[in-house]
Tab-separated table of C-alpha atoms in Angstrom:
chain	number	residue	atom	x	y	z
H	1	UNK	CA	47.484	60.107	-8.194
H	2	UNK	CA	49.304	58.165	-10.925
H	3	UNK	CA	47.371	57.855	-13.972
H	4	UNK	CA	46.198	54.600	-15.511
H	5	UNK	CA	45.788	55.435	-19.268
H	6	UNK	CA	42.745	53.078	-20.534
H	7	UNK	CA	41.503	51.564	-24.000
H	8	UNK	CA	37.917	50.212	-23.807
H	9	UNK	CA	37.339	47.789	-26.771
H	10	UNK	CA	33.261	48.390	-27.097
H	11	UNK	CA	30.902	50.517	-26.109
H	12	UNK	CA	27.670	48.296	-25.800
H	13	UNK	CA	26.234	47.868	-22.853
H	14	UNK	CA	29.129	46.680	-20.893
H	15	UNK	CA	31.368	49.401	-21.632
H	16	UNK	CA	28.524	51.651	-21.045
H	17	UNK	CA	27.305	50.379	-18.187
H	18	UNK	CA	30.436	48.068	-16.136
H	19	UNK	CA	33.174	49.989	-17.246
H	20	UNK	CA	33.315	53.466	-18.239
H	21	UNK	CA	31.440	55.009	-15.807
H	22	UNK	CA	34.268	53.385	-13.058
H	23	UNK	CA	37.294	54.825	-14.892
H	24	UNK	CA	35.773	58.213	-15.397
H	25	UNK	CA	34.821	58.390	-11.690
H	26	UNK	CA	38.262	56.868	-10.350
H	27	UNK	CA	40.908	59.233	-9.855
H	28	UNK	CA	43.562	56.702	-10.976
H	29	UNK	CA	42.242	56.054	-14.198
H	30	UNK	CA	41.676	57.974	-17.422
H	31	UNK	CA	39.449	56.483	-19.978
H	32	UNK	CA	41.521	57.699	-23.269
H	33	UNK	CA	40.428	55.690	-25.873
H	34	UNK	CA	36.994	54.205	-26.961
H	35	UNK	CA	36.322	51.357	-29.939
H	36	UNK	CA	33.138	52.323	-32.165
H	37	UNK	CA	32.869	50.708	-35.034
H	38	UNK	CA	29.942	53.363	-36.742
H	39	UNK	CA	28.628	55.245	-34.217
H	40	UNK	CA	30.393	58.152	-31.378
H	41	UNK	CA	27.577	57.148	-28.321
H	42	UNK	CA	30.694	58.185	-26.296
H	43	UNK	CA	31.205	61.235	-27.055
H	44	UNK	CA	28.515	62.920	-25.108
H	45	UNK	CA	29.502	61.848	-20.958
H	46	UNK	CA	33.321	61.043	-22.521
H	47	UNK	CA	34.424	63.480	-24.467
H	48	UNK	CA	38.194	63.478	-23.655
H	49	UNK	CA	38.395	59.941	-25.349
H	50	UNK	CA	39.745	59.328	-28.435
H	51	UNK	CA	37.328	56.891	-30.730
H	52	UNK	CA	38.584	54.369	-32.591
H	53	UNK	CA	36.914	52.516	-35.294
H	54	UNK	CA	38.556	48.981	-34.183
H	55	UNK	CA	40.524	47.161	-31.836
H	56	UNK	CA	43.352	46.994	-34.075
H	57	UNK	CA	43.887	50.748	-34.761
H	58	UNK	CA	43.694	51.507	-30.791
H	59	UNK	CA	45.812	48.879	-30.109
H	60	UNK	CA	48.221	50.154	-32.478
H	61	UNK	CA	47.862	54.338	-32.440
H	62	UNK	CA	46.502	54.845	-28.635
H	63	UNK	CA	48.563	55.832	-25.807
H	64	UNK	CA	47.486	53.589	-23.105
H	65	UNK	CA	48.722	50.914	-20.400
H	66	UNK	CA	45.405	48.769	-19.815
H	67	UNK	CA	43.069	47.533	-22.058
H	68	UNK	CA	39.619	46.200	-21.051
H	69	UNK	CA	38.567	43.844	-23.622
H	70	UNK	CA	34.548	43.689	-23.509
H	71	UNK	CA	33.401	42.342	-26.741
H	72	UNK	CA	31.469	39.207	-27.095
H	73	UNK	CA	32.745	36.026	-25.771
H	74	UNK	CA	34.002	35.069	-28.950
H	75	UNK	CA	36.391	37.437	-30.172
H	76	UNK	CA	38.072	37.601	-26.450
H	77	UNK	CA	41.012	35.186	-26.965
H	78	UNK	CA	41.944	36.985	-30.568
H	79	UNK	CA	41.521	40.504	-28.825
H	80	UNK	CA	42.983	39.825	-25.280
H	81	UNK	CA	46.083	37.862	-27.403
H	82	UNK	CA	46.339	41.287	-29.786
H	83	UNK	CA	46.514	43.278	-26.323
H	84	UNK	CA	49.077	41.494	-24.399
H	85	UNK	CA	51.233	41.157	-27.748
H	86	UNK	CA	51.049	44.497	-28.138
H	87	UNK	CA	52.378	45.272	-24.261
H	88	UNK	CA	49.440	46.112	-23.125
H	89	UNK	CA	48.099	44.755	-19.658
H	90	UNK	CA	44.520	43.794	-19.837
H	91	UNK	CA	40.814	42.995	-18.052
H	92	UNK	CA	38.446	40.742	-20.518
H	93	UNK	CA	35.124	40.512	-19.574
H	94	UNK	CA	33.562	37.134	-18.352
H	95	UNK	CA	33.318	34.433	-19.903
H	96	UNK	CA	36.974	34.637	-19.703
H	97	UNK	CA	37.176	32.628	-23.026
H	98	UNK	CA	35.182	30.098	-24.802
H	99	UNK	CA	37.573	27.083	-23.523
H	100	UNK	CA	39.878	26.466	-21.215
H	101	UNK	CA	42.765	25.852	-23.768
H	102	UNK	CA	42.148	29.478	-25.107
H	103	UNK	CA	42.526	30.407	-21.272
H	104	UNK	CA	45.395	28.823	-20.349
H	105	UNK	CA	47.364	30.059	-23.820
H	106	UNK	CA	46.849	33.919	-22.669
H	107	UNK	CA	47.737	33.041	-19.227
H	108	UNK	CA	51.340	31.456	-20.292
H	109	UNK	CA	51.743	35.253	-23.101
H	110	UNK	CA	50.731	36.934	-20.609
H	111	UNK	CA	53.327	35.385	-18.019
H	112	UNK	CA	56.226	35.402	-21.251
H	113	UNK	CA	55.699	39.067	-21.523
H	114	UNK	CA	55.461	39.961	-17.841
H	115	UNK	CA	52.138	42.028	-17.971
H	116	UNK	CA	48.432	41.423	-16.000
H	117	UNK	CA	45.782	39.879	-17.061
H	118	UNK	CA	42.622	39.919	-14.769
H	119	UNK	CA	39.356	38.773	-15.160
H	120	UNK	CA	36.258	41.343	-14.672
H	121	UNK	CA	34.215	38.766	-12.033
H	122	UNK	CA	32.425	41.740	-10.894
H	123	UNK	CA	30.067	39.393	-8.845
H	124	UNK	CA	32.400	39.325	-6.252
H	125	UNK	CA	31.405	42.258	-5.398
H	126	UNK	CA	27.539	42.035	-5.131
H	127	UNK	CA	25.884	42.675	-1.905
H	128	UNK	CA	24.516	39.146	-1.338
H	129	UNK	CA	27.599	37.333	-2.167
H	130	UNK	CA	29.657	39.276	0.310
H	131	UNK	CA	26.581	38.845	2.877
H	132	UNK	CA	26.986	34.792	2.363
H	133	UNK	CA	30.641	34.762	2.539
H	134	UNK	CA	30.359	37.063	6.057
H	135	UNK	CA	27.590	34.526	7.398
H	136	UNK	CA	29.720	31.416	6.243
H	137	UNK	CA	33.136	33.178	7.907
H	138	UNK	CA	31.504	33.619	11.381
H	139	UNK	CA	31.237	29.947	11.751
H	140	UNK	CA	26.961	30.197	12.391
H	141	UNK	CA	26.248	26.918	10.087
H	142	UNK	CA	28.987	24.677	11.465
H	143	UNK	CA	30.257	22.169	9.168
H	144	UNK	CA	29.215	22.469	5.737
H	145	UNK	CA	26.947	19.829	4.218
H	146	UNK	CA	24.889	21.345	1.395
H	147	UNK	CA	24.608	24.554	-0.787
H	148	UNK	CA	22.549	25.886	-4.141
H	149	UNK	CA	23.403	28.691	-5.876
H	150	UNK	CA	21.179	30.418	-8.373
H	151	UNK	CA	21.023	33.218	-10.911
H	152	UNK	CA	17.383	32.896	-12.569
H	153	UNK	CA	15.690	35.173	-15.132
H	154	UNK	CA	12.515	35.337	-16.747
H	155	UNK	CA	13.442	35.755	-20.501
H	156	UNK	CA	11.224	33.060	-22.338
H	157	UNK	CA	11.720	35.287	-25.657
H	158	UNK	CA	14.519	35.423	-28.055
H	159	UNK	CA	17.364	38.195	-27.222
H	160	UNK	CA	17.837	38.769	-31.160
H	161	UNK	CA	21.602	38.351	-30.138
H	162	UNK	CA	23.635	35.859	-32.395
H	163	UNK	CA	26.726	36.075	-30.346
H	164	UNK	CA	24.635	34.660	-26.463
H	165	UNK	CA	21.313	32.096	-28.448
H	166	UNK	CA	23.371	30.777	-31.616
H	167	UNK	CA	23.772	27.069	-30.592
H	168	UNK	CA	26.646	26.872	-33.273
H	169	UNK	CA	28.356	29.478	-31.499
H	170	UNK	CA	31.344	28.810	-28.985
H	171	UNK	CA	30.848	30.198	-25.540
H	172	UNK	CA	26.966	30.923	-26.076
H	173	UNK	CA	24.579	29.828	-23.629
H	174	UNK	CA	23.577	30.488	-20.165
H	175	UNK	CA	26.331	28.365	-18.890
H	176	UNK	CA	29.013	30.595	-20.296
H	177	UNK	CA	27.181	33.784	-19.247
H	178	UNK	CA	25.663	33.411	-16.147
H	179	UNK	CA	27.290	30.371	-15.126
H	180	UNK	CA	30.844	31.772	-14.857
H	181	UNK	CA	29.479	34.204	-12.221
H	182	UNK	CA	27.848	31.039	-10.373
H	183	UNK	CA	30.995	28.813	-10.690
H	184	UNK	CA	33.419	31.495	-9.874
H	185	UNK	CA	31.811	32.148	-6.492
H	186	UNK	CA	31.152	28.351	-5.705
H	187	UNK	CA	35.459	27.999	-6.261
H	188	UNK	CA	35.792	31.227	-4.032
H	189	UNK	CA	33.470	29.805	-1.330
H	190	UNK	CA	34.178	25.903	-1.119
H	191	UNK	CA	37.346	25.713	-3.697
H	192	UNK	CA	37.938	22.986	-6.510
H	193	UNK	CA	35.537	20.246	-6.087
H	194	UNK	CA	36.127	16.924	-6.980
H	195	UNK	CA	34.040	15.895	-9.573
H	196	UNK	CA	30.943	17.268	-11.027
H	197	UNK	CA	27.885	15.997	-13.233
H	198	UNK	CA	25.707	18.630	-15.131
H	199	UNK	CA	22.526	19.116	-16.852
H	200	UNK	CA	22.712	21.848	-19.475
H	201	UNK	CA	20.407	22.264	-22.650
H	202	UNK	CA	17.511	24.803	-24.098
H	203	UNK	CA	14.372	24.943	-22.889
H	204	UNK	CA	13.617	27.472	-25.502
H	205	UNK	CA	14.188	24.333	-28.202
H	206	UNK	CA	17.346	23.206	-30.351
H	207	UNK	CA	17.454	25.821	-32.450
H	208	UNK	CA	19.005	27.901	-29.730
H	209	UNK	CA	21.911	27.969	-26.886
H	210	UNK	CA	21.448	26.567	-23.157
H	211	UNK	CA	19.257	28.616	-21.460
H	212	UNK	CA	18.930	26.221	-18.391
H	213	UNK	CA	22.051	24.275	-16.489
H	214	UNK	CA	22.119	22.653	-13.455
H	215	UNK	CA	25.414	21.345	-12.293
H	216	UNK	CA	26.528	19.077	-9.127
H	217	UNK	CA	29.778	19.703	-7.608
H	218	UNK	CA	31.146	17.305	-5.258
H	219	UNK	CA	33.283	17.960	-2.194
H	220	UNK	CA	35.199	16.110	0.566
H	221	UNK	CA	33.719	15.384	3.208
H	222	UNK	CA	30.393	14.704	1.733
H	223	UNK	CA	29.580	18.636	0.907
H	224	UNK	CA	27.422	18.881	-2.452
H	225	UNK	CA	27.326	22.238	-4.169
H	226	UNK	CA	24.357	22.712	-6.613
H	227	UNK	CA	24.548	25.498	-9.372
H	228	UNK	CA	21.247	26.119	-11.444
H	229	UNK	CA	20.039	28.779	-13.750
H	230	UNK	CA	16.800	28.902	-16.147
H	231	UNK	CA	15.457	31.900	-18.501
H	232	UNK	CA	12.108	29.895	-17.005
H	233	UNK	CA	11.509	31.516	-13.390
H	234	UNK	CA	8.937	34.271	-13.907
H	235	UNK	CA	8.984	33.744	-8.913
H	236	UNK	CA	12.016	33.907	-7.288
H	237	UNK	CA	13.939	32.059	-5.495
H	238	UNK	CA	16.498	32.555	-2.785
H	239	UNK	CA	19.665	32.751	-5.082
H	240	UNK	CA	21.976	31.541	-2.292
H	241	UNK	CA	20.735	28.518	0.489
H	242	UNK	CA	23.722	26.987	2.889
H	243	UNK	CA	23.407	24.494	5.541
H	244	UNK	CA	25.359	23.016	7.879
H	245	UNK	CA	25.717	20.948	11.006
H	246	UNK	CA	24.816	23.613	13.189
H	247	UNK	CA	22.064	25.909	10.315
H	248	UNK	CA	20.931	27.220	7.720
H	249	UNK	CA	21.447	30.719	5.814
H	250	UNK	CA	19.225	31.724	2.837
H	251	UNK	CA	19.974	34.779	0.641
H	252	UNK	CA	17.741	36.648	-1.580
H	253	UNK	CA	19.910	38.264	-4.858
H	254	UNK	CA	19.042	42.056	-3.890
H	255	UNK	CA	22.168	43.640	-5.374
H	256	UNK	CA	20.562	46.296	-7.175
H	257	UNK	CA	23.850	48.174	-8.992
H	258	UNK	CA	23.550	46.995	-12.383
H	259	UNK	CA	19.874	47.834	-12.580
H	260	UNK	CA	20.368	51.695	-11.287
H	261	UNK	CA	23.605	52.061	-13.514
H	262	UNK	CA	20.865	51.421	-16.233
H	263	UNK	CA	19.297	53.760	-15.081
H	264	UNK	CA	22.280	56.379	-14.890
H	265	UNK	CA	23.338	56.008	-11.588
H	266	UNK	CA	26.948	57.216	-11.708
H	267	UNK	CA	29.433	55.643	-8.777
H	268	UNK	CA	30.763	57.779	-6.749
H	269	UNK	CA	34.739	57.016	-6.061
H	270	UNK	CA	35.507	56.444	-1.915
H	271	UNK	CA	32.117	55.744	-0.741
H	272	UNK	CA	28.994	53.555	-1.152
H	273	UNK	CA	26.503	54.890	-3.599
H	274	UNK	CA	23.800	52.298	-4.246
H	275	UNK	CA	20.468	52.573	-2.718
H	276	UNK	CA	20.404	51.375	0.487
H	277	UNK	CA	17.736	47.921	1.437
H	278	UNK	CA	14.507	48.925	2.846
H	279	UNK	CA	13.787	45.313	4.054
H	280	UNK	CA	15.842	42.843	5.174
H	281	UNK	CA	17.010	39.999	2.158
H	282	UNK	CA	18.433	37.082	4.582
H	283	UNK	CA	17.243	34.386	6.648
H	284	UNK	CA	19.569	32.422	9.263
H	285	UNK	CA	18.540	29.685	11.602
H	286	UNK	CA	21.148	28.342	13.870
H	287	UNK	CA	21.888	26.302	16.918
H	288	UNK	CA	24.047	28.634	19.357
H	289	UNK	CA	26.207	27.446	21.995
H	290	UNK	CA	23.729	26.428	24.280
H	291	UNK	CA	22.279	24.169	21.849
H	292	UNK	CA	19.230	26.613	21.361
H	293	UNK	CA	17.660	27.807	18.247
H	294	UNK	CA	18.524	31.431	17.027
H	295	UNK	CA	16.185	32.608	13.749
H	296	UNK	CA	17.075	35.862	12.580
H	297	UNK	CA	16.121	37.795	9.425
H	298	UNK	CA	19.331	39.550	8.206
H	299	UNK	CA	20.221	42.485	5.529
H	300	UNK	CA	23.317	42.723	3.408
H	301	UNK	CA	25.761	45.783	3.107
H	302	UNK	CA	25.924	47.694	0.070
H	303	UNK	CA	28.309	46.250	-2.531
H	304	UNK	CA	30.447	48.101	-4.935
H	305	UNK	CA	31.608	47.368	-7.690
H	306	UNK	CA	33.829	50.843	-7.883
H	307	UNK	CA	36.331	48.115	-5.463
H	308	UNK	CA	37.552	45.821	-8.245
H	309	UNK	CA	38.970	49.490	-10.140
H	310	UNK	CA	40.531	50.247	-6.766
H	311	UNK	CA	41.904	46.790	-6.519
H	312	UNK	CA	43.215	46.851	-9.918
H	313	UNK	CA	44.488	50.170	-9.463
H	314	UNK	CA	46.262	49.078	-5.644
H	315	UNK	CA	48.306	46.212	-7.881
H	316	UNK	CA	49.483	48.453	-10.382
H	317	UNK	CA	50.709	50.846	-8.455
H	318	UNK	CA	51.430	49.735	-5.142
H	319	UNK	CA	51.879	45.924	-5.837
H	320	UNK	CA	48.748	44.812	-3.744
H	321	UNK	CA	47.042	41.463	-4.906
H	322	UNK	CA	45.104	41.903	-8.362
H	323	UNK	CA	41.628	40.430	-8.057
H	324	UNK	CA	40.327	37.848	-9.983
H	325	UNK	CA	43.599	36.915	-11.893
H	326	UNK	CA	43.612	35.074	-15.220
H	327	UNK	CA	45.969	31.778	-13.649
H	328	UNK	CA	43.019	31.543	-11.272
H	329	UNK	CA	39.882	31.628	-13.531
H	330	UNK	CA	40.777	28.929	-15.368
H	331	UNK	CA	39.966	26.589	-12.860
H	332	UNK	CA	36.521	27.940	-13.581
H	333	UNK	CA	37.036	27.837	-17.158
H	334	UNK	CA	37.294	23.739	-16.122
H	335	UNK	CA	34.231	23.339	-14.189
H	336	UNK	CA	32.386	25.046	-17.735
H	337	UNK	CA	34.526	22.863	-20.250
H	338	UNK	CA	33.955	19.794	-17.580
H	339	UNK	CA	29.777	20.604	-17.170
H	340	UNK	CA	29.655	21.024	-20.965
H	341	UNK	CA	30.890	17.201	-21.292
H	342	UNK	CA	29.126	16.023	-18.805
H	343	UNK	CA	25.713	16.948	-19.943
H	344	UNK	CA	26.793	15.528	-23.522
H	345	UNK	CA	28.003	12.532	-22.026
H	346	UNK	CA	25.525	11.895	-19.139
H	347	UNK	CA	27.792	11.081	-16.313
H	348	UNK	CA	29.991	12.078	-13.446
H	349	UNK	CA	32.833	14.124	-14.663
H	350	UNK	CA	36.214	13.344	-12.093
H	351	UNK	CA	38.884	16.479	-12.321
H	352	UNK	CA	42.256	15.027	-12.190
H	353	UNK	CA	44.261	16.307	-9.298
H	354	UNK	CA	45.502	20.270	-9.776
């Protein structure tokens, strides 16, 4: 296979746990070059790469043709700019950036100097989301009317981390963290809504970032989407609820691959390699053709997130479509900036016409 050369620009806990552990396992990649600023954590499952005390001296000294840029939030626009300036193609971690100006100034570099830039909405690729977007393709609910998505935690401490709870930040906050997995997958199910209106503030107190949002987004033909999130929610609730004309679908969020990649879990390359359910996680209730009522408990497939490697890897070599580009997340990067205004304002936010 042809090999992807690849710079990883930290090696916290995303680079330790989202990243490196795909491009060691995929044939097409080779992980060549690691950024640690003190420490060589890396050297003990990667010992082939080369570590690099910053962004800057990879960028400038390493062999490589991708660059996965996976530092906090806000140093992506100065590192993913360095990257593409330096002819590299790239992946940047979500939040893509802390605006959507940032966003749509590496979109137009990266366009000017004919490289990719994707962003790592690894989401996509969870287990419940593909089980709602199965149930919503087979046509069980009918029409649309009404959705909620959720992502809740139960955090009610301080993370110690300047970069996610420092209200003077840019791009802190629950809304920028967990809310660009929640908007990207409302766009992906039910598109660019019309308008939205958002509450977003801390429940923690002012002296730190959103921890709880809940944003509105409204549709043609009267279909409401409702995205929520709170550090607040020691019992669960379904993370994904649909209904329609004809029923109603309700998710649990049972993905389990971050948690046993924690827990040193290592993909496997070509085949599924999570734990498989040993209940089911779904509910749908549905009129059938006959007009009769069909309840149903359902379970998800495995998800794999191993898939957006191989899809990155199918478009650089063979051409196929690159997921989650850049030109396309910054319609999310929107729906944020737009939420953000609309809680500071208090009203209906309407999106011009794209």
């Amino acid at each position: 296979m042809q090999l992807i050369k690849t710079g990883l620009c930290a090696f916290g806990m995303s680079g330790k746990i989202f990243h490196a552990p795909f491009l060691k396992e995929h044939p097409g990649f080779f992980l060549s070059s690691i950024v640690e600023r003190s420490r060589e954590d890396s050297k003990e499952k990667y010992p082939d790469a080369v570590i690099y005390r910053s962004v800057e001296d990879m960028l400038e000294n390493a062999d490589i043709d991708l660059v996965v840029v996976n530092t906090p939030v806000q140093t992506h626009f100065q590192y993913t700019r360095m990257a593409l300036e330096a002819g590299k193609n790239v992946i940047v971690e979500k939040p893509f950036t802390v605006n959507v100006s940032e966003a749509e100034e590496l979109v137009q570099l990266a366009e000017e100097k004919g490289l990719f830039l994707s962003v790592y909405q690894n989401r996509r690729f969870d287990r419940d989301y593909l089980q709602v977007q199965k149930i919503m393709s087979e046509g069980y609910l009918g029409m649309l009317k009404e959705a909620e998505i959720r992502f809740d935690r139960f955090r009610t401490e301080p993370s110690g981390k300047d970069h996610k709870e420092n209200p003077e930040a840019a791009g802190s906050g629950s809304l920028h963290d967990l809310g660009s997995h929640l908007v990207d997958q409302a766009v992906q199910y039910f598109g660019f809504p019309e308008k939205l209106f958002a509450d977003v503030f801390s429940m923690k107190g002012q002296e730190f970032a959103n921890d709880y949002f809940e944003i509105i987004l409204y549709y043609p033909d009267s279909l409401r989407v409702r995205l929520k999130s709170s550090v607040f929610t020691k019992e669960a609730h379904y993370a994904y609820a649909v209904h329609g004309e004809k029923g109603s679908f309700l998710q649990e969020r049972t993905d389990n691959q971050e948690n046993e990649l924690v827990s040193g879990t290592v993909p496997v390359y070509g085949q599924d390699w999570t734990l498989p359910l040993k209940e089911t996680d779904g509910v749908l209730n549905f009129l059938n053709d006959q007009k009769e009522t069909e309840r149903m408990l359902t379970a998800s497939e495995p998800g794999n997130y191993m898939n957006y490697y191989q899809q990155v890897y199918e478009f650089m070599v063979f051409g196929y479509a690159l997921p989650s580009p850049a030109e396309e997340i910054i319609k999310n990067m929107r729906i944020i900036d737009a939420a953000m205004e609309s809680a500071r304002q208090g009203r209906i936010i309407e999106f011009p016409e794209l």
